Amino acid sequence: MTAGGEGKQALILLRDVHKSYYRDKIEIPVLTGVSMTVGAGEFLALMGPSGSGKSTILNLIAGIDTPTRGAIDVAGSSLGTLKPAQLSAWRARNVGFIFQLYNLIPVLTAFQNVELPLLLTKLNGSERKKRVRLALELVGLQDRDHHYPHQLSGGQEQRVAIARAIVGDPTLLVADEPTGDLDAKNAAEVLTLLQRLNREMGKTIVMVTHDPHAAERADAVLHLDKGVLKEQEAARA
Amino acid sequence: MAFIPLAYNVRNLAARRTSTSLTALGIAAVAWVFIFTLALAGGFEAALRTTGSAKNAIVIRNGASSELMSIVSREAADAVAAQPEVARAADGAPLEASELVVIWNLERKSGNTTNVIVRGVTPRSLALRENARLLAGRMFRPGVEEIVVGKMLSERFKHCGLNERIQLAGRVWTVVGILDADGSAYDSEIWGDVELFMPIFDRPVFQNVTLRLDDPSHFEALKKRIEADPRFSLQVRREDEFYAAQSGMMATLLRTLGLFVTLIMALGAVFGALNTMYASVSSRTKEIGTLLALGFSRGAVMLSILIESTILCVFGGLIGCLLALPVRSFTTGTMSFASFSELAFRFQVTPGMLLGGVLFAACMGLVGGFFPARRAARMPITEAVRQA
């Protein structure tokens, strides 16, 4: 199943991906045979009811979880072949994370939070500083660099998180309910920002959301239900 | 490996002020006891080590390990004094002193009694001890029932102040001088005229002959000749080594007992650190998960938590060091196994001990932080990042 944007070079490729969790030795399947392709530069929304497996797909694509079966290729790497340390380095290079609850480090300033991914690169202090300022400027928070997360509003916190996600210039942004904890105004601002990152900077974005308004901003929407892509199910039928 | 910034750890500790302070205080207490113990043993050792001089030799009976076990006849003492390696005073007389050592039971100012060393000395004895001088009063006059007492003994025992009178061996002696021997064992002794002491204490022989070498390198020649002399059964030791050896058993005992107490306390403190770090890691699950997701390795996360625990404990250790500094002014007395008498000494706090205290605290941090750090490093990222 191609998410959309046919003709674009595939950045993400999932082939017959299965994922199960075990509770007291009882297998709980979460994904059953998901295959999909996401082209480079696409903005894809994943929708579905709670427990449908959409966050699991996001985690697998981002390399913070591993499938029970199947293959996942992202940005030219076959994630299943990477060792844990290689996977960490791969994430640092290729993935920017945007979480529902922002996941900023409370004891670090906005500047220091945004700088974190750059500490994993070989950039020197002044280069890092330049990149952090640029990222904060892009999200409109250049004047809040010395503020701690508790000194920012929810919308501002999420924009700092977006700055952190893009500061390392990753290929892929994964956003798990990025507007789930925001009011309508801030949610709209964050979605506009994501759209800009997609359209102006060519970032590939995979976003999990419950919100149909948020999903409307994406180029394509895939629906999951009980671990199966609905579009895939329809195609099989 | 990319490291998580140190500011993250320091600010996390600052953010949890109460638990950080309580844990640091626990560690500080352990570091204090650790330094106290070393300062106690170090002070005892230093008192005996500084008692001897590298320029002097001491002659005692062959087989004796202390002055009390020794006897040196007047004939042997005269023979020793005549050796060519013995330095000479300006008047040409040999720089040596044949001395008598007895132990006597005295009453402390606190009320209980203990043994002290009473040393019969000659007019040359003070000149032979470079670190000893008269702090107050004057030297005793030969043939007169006068004594000088060590500074610490004077402070700790009844009737030992300047111009006070004290009863020894059925006679009343006047304290005419206070001896300051720079914290050495002589500070805990009573000195009087050896020729007067011998009949009064009913001792017909000396316990040692202490002499100044004309050249410290001549020691071996002197030793060889005296020990080979078939008329006497004597041994010659370097004075500094002789007194240093006296401290061995007691210093080891003090150190062992002290370190045992320290280790028991350290166990409790390590559990404190462990608890603090577990709580800290637990409350930061989402943060740690986020750091892992961003690409920091599990090793970097483990190291970061270990560093944080170590910073916490080193901070405690530094507090312990600060609190231990006043220990330097403490004075105490303990029984010396070599002389069966009290040796008063000042606690000795050295930079090495303070460094040892900080390193010990750092070790507690590493031990206390290990399991919480391992837990942090093993967190499943997908669960951790979604924690509320």
Coordinates of C-alpha atoms in Angstrom, one line a residue, chain B:
Chain B
M1 CA 29.9 7.8 22.5
A2 CA 28.1 11.1 22.9
F3 CA 27.6 12.2 26.4
I4 CA 24.5 13.6 28.1
P5 CA 25.4 17.1 29.3
L6 CA 26.6 17.4 32.9
A7 CA 24.2 20.3 33.4
Y8 CA 21.4 17.8 33.1
N9 CA 22.7 15.9 36.1
V10 CA 23.6 18.9 38.2
R11 CA 20.2 20.5 37.6
N12 CA 18.3 17.4 38.4
L13 CA 20.1 17.1 41.7
A14 CA 19.3 20.8 42.4
A15 CA 15.7 20.2 41.4
R16 CA 15.3 17.5 44.0
R17 CA 16.7 19.6 46.9
T18 CA 15.3 17.7 49.8
S19 CA 16.3 14.1 48.8
T20 CA 19.6 15.4 47.5
S21 CA 20.4 17.2 50.8
L22 CA 19.4 14.2 52.9
T23 CA 21.4 11.8 50.9
A24 CA 24.4 14.1 50.8
L25 CA 24.2 14.5 54.6
G26 CA 24.2 10.7 55.1
I27 CA 27.3 10.5 52.8
A28 CA 28.9 13.4 54.7
A29 CA 28.5 11.6 58.0
V30 CA 30.2 8.5 56.6
A31 CA 33.0 10.6 55.0
W32 CA 33.4 12.3 58.4
V33 CA 33.8 9.1 60.3
F34 CA 36.2 7.8 57.6
I35 CA 38.4 10.9 57.9
F36 CA 38.1 10.9 61.7
T37 CA 39.3 7.3 61.8
L38 CA 42.3 8.0 59.6
A39 CA 43.0 11.2 61.5
L40 CA 43.0 9.2 64.8
A41 CA 45.3 6.5 63.6
G42 CA 47.4 9.0 61.6
G43 CA 47.8 11.2 64.7
F44 CA 48.9 8.2 66.8
E45 CA 51.4 7.2 64.2
A46 CA 52.7 10.7 63.7
A47 CA 53.2 11.1 67.5
L48 CA 55.5 8.1 67.6
R49 CA 57.1 8.8 64.2
T50 CA 58.1 12.3 65.1
T51 CA 59.5 11.1 68.4
G52 CA 62.6 9.7 66.8
S53 CA 65.2 11.5 64.7
A54 CA 67.1 10.1 61.7
K55 CA 70.3 11.6 63.1
N56 CA 70.0 9.6 66.3
A57 CA 70.5 5.9 67.2
I58 CA 69.0 4.1 70.1
V59 CA 70.8 1.2 71.9
I60 CA 68.7 -1.3 73.8
R61 CA 69.1 -4.9 74.9
N62 CA 69.2 -7.5 72.2
G63 CA 65.8 -9.0 71.7
A64 CA 63.9 -6.1 73.3
S65 CA 61.2 -4.6 71.2
S66 CA 60.6 -1.6 73.5
E67 CA 62.4 0.5 76.0
L68 CA 60.5 -1.1 78.8
M69 CA 61.8 -4.6 77.9
S70 CA 65.3 -3.4 77.8
I71 CA 68.2 -3.2 80.2
V72 CA 71.5 -1.5 79.6
S73 CA 74.2 -1.7 82.2
R74 CA 76.2 1.4 83.2
E75 CA 79.3 -0.4 81.8
A76 CA 77.6 -1.0 78.5
A77 CA 76.3 2.5 78.4
D78 CA 79.9 3.9 78.9
A79 CA 81.2 1.6 76.1
V80 CA 78.5 2.8 73.7
A81 CA 79.3 6.5 74.6
A82 CA 82.9 5.9 73.7
Q83 CA 82.2 4.7 70.1
P84 CA 83.8 6.9 67.4
E85 CA 80.6 7.3 65.5
V86 CA 79.0 9.2 68.4
A87 CA 78.9 13.0 67.7
R88 CA 80.7 15.2 70.2
A89 CA 79.5 18.4 71.8
A90 CA 81.5 21.6 71.7
D91 CA 83.1 20.7 75.0
G92 CA 84.2 17.3 73.5
A93 CA 81.8 15.3 75.5
P94 CA 79.8 12.6 73.6
L95 CA 76.3 13.6 72.6
E96 CA 74.5 10.7 74.2
A97 CA 72.1 10.1 77.0
S98 CA 71.7 6.9 79.1
E99 CA 68.1 6.9 80.2
L100 CA 65.8 5.2 82.5
V101 CA 62.2 4.5 81.6
V102 CA 59.5 3.5 84.1
I103 CA 55.8 3.6 84.0
W104 CA 53.8 5.2 86.8
N105 CA 50.1 5.4 87.5
L106 CA 48.7 8.9 87.6
E107 CA 45.3 10.4 88.1
R108 CA 43.8 12.2 85.1
K109 CA 41.9 15.4 85.5
S110 CA 38.8 13.5 84.5
G111 CA 39.3 11.3 87.7
N112 CA 40.4 7.9 86.4
T113 CA 43.9 6.8 86.4
T114 CA 46.3 5.5 83.8
N115 CA 50.0 4.8 83.3
V116 CA 52.4 7.4 82.0
I117 CA 56.1 7.2 81.2
V118 CA 58.5 8.6 83.6
R119 CA 61.9 9.1 81.9
G120 CA 65.1 9.6 83.8
V121 CA 67.2 11.8 81.5
T122 CA 70.6 13.6 81.5
P123 CA 71.4 17.2 80.8
R124 CA 72.2 16.1 77.2
S125 CA 68.7 14.5 76.6
L126 CA 67.0 17.7 75.6
A127 CA 69.7 18.6 73.1
L128 CA 69.3 15.2 71.5
R129 CA 65.6 15.7 70.8
E130 CA 65.5 18.4 68.2
N131 CA 61.8 18.8 68.3
A132 CA 61.7 19.2 72.1
R133 CA 62.0 22.5 73.9
L134 CA 60.9 24.0 77.1
L135 CA 57.6 25.8 76.7
A136 CA 57.5 27.3 80.1
G137 CA 59.6 27.3 83.3
R138 CA 63.1 25.8 83.3
M139 CA 64.9 22.4 83.2
F140 CA 65.1 20.5 86.5
R141 CA 68.3 20.8 88.5
P142 CA 70.4 17.6 88.8
G143 CA 70.1 15.9 92.2
V144 CA 66.9 17.9 93.1
E145 CA 63.4 16.5 93.3
E146 CA 62.2 18.5 90.3
I147 CA 60.7 17.4 87.1
V148 CA 59.6 18.7 83.7
V149 CA 56.4 17.4 82.2
G150 CA 55.2 17.1 78.6
K151 CA 52.6 19.7 77.4
M152 CA 49.8 17.2 76.8
L153 CA 50.4 15.3 80.0
S154 CA 50.3 18.6 81.9
E155 CA 46.9 19.4 80.3
R156 CA 45.4 16.0 81.0
F157 CA 46.7 15.0 84.5
K158 CA 46.2 16.3 88.0
H159 CA 49.0 18.2 89.7
C160 CA 51.0 18.4 86.6
G161 CA 50.8 22.1 86.0
L162 CA 53.8 24.4 86.3
N163 CA 54.9 24.8 89.9
E164 CA 52.5 22.2 91.1
R165 CA 53.7 19.3 93.2
I166 CA 53.1 15.6 92.5
Q167 CA 53.9 12.5 94.4
L168 CA 56.1 9.8 92.6
A169 CA 57.8 6.8 94.2
G170 CA 57.0 8.2 97.7
R171 CA 58.6 11.6 97.0
V172 CA 57.1 14.9 96.3
W173 CA 58.3 16.5 93.0
T174 CA 57.9 20.0 91.8
V175 CA 57.0 20.6 88.2
V176 CA 59.5 23.3 87.2
G177 CA 59.1 23.2 83.4
I178 CA 56.7 22.3 80.7
L179 CA 58.1 20.4 77.7
D180 CA 56.8 21.0 74.2
A181 CA 57.9 18.2 71.9
D182 CA 55.9 19.1 68.8
G183 CA 53.2 16.5 69.3
S184 CA 55.6 13.6 69.8
A185 CA 55.5 11.0 72.5
Y186 CA 57.7 13.1 74.8
D187 CA 54.7 15.4 75.2
S188 CA 53.1 12.6 77.3
E189 CA 56.2 12.0 79.5
I190 CA 57.6 13.2 82.8
W191 CA 61.4 13.9 82.8
G192 CA 63.7 14.0 85.7
D193 CA 67.3 13.5 86.7
V194 CA 68.3 9.9 85.8
E195 CA 70.9 9.7 88.5
L196 CA 68.3 10.7 91.1
F197 CA 65.5 8.4 89.6
M198 CA 67.7 5.3 89.6
P199 CA 67.9 4.8 93.4
I200 CA 64.4 6.3 94.0
F201 CA 62.7 4.0 91.6
D202 CA 65.1 1.2 92.6
R203 CA 66.5 0.6 89.1
P204 CA 70.2 -0.2 88.9
V205 CA 70.3 -0.2 85.1
F206 CA 69.4 2.1 82.2
Q207 CA 66.8 1.2 79.6
N208 CA 68.5 2.7 76.6
V209 CA 71.3 4.8 75.4
T210 CA 70.3 7.5 72.9
L211 CA 73.1 9.0 70.9
R212 CA 73.6 11.5 68.0
L213 CA 75.5 10.0 65.1
D214 CA 78.4 12.1 63.9
D215 CA 77.2 11.2 60.4
P216 CA 73.9 9.3 59.8
S217 CA 75.8 7.2 57.2
H218 CA 78.0 5.8 60.0
F219 CA 75.1 4.0 61.5
E220 CA 75.8 0.6 60.0
A221 CA 79.4 0.7 61.2
L222 CA 78.3 1.5 64.8
K223 CA 75.6 -1.1 64.7
K224 CA 78.0 -3.7 63.4
R225 CA 80.6 -3.0 66.1
I226 CA 78.3 -2.8 69.1
E227 CA 76.1 -5.8 68.2
A228 CA 79.3 -7.9 67.6
D229 CA 80.8 -6.9 71.0
P230 CA 80.8 -10.2 73.0
R231 CA 80.8 -8.3 76.4
F232 CA 77.2 -7.0 75.8
S233 CA 74.1 -8.2 74.2
L234 CA 72.8 -5.1 72.6
Q235 CA 71.0 -4.0 69.5
V236 CA 71.3 -0.7 67.7
R237 CA 68.4 0.8 65.9
R238 CA 67.8 4.1 64.1
E239 CA 65.8 6.1 66.5
D240 CA 63.1 7.2 64.0
E241 CA 62.6 3.7 62.8
F242 CA 62.4 2.4 66.3
Y243 CA 59.6 4.7 67.4
A244 CA 57.8 4.4 64.1
A245 CA 57.7 0.6 64.6
Q246 CA 56.1 1.1 68.1
S247 CA 53.0 2.6 66.5
G248 CA 52.3 -0.3 64.1
M249 CA 50.1 -2.6 66.1
M250 CA 48.0 0.1 67.8
A251 CA 47.6 2.2 64.6
T252 CA 46.5 -0.9 62.7
L253 CA 44.0 -1.7 65.4
L254 CA 42.6 1.9 65.5
R255 CA 42.4 1.9 61.7
T256 CA 40.7 -1.5 61.5
L257 CA 38.1 -0.8 64.1
G258 CA 37.4 2.6 62.6
L259 CA 37.1 1.4 59.1
F260 CA 34.8 -1.4 60.3
V261 CA 32.5 1.2 61.7
T262 CA 32.9 3.3 58.6
L263 CA 31.9 0.3 56.4
I264 CA 28.8 -0.4 58.4
M265 CA 27.8 3.2 58.1
A266 CA 28.7 3.2 54.4
L267 CA 26.4 0.3 53.8
G268 CA 23.5 2.4 55.1
A269 CA 24.6 5.5 53.2
V270 CA 24.9 3.5 49.9
F271 CA 21.3 2.3 50.4
G272 CA 20.3 6.0 50.9
A273 CA 22.0 6.9 47.6
L274 CA 20.5 3.9 46.0
N275 CA 17.0 4.9 47.1
T276 CA 17.5 8.5 46.0
M277 CA 18.8 7.5 42.6
Y278 CA 16.0 4.9 42.1
A279 CA 13.4 7.5 43.0
S280 CA 15.1 10.0 40.7
V281 CA 15.3 7.5 37.8
S282 CA 11.7 6.5 38.3
S283 CA 10.4 10.0 38.2
R284 CA 12.4 10.7 35.1
T285 CA 11.3 7.7 33.0
K286 CA 9.9 9.9 30.2
E287 CA 13.0 12.0 30.1
I288 CA 15.3 9.0 29.9
G289 CA 13.1 7.4 27.3
T290 CA 13.3 10.6 25.3
L291 CA 17.1 10.7 25.5
L292 CA 17.2 7.1 24.3
A293 CA 14.8 7.9 21.5
L294 CA 16.9 10.9 20.4
G295 CA 19.8 8.6 19.8
F296 CA 21.8 8.7 23.1
S297 CA 23.1 5.2 23.7
R298 CA 22.1 3.0 26.6
G299 CA 25.7 3.3 27.8
A300 CA 25.5 7.1 27.7
V301 CA 22.4 7.0 29.8
M302 CA 23.9 4.6 32.3
L303 CA 27.0 6.7 32.6
S304 CA 24.9 9.8 33.0
I305 CA 23.0 8.3 36.0
L306 CA 26.3 7.0 37.5
I307 CA 27.9 10.4 37.2
E308 CA 24.8 12.0 38.8
S309 CA 25.0 9.6 41.7
T310 CA 28.8 10.2 42.0
I311 CA 28.3 14.0 42.0
L312 CA 25.7 13.6 44.7
C313 CA 28.0 11.5 46.9
V314 CA 31.1 13.6 46.2
F315 CA 29.1 16.7 47.3
G316 CA 28.3 14.8 50.5
G317 CA 32.0 13.8 50.8
L318 CA 33.1 17.4 50.5
I319 CA 30.7 18.4 53.2
G320 CA 32.2 15.6 55.3
C321 CA 35.6 17.0 54.6
L322 CA 34.6 20.4 55.7
L323 CA 33.1 19.0 58.9
A324 CA 36.2 17.0 59.5
L325 CA 38.6 19.9 59.4
P326 CA 38.0 21.0 63.0
V327 CA 39.0 17.4 64.0
R328 CA 42.6 18.7 63.7
S329 CA 42.2 20.5 67.0
F330 CA 41.1 17.4 68.8
T331 CA 43.5 15.8 71.3
T332 CA 43.1 12.4 72.8
G333 CA 45.1 9.7 74.5
T334 CA 45.3 6.0 74.1
M335 CA 47.3 3.1 75.5
S336 CA 50.5 2.4 73.6
F337 CA 51.0 -1.4 73.5
A338 CA 54.8 -0.8 73.4
S339 CA 55.0 1.2 76.7
F340 CA 51.7 0.2 78.4
S341 CA 51.3 3.9 79.1
E342 CA 49.1 6.6 77.8
L343 CA 50.2 8.4 74.7
A344 CA 48.4 11.7 74.1
F345 CA 48.3 13.0 70.6
R346 CA 46.6 15.4 68.3
F347 CA 44.4 14.1 65.5
Q348 CA 46.1 14.5 62.2
V349 CA 44.1 15.5 59.1
T350 CA 46.1 15.4 55.9
P351 CA 45.2 16.4 52.4
G352 CA 45.5 12.7 51.5
M353 CA 42.9 11.8 54.1
L354 CA 40.5 14.4 52.8
L355 CA 41.1 13.2 49.3
G356 CA 40.5 9.6 50.6
G357 CA 37.2 10.8 52.1
V358 CA 36.1 12.2 48.8
L359 CA 37.2 9.2 46.9
F360 CA 35.4 6.9 49.4
A361 CA 32.3 9.0 48.9
A362 CA 32.7 8.7 45.1
C363 CA 32.9 5.0 45.4
M364 CA 29.6 5.0 47.5
G365 CA 28.1 7.0 44.6
L366 CA 29.2 4.5 42.0
V367 CA 27.9 1.6 44.1
G368 CA 24.7 3.3 45.0
G369 CA 24.1 4.5 41.4
F370 CA 24.9 1.3 39.6
F371 CA 21.5 -0.5 39.8
P372 CA 19.4 2.6 39.2
A373 CA 21.7 3.5 36.2
R374 CA 21.3 0.0 34.9
R375 CA 17.5 0.2 35.2
A376 CA 17.5 3.5 33.4
A377 CA 19.7 2.1 30.6
R378 CA 17.4 -0.9 30.1
M379 CA 14.1 1.0 29.9
P380 CA 12.0 0.1 26.9
I381 CA 11.9 3.3 24.9
T382 CA 8.3 2.9 23.6
E383 CA 6.9 2.7 27.1
A384 CA 9.2 5.3 28.7
V385 CA 8.4 8.1 26.2
R386 CA 4.7 7.7 26.8
Q387 CA 4.9 8.0 30.6
A388 CA 2.8 10.9 32.0

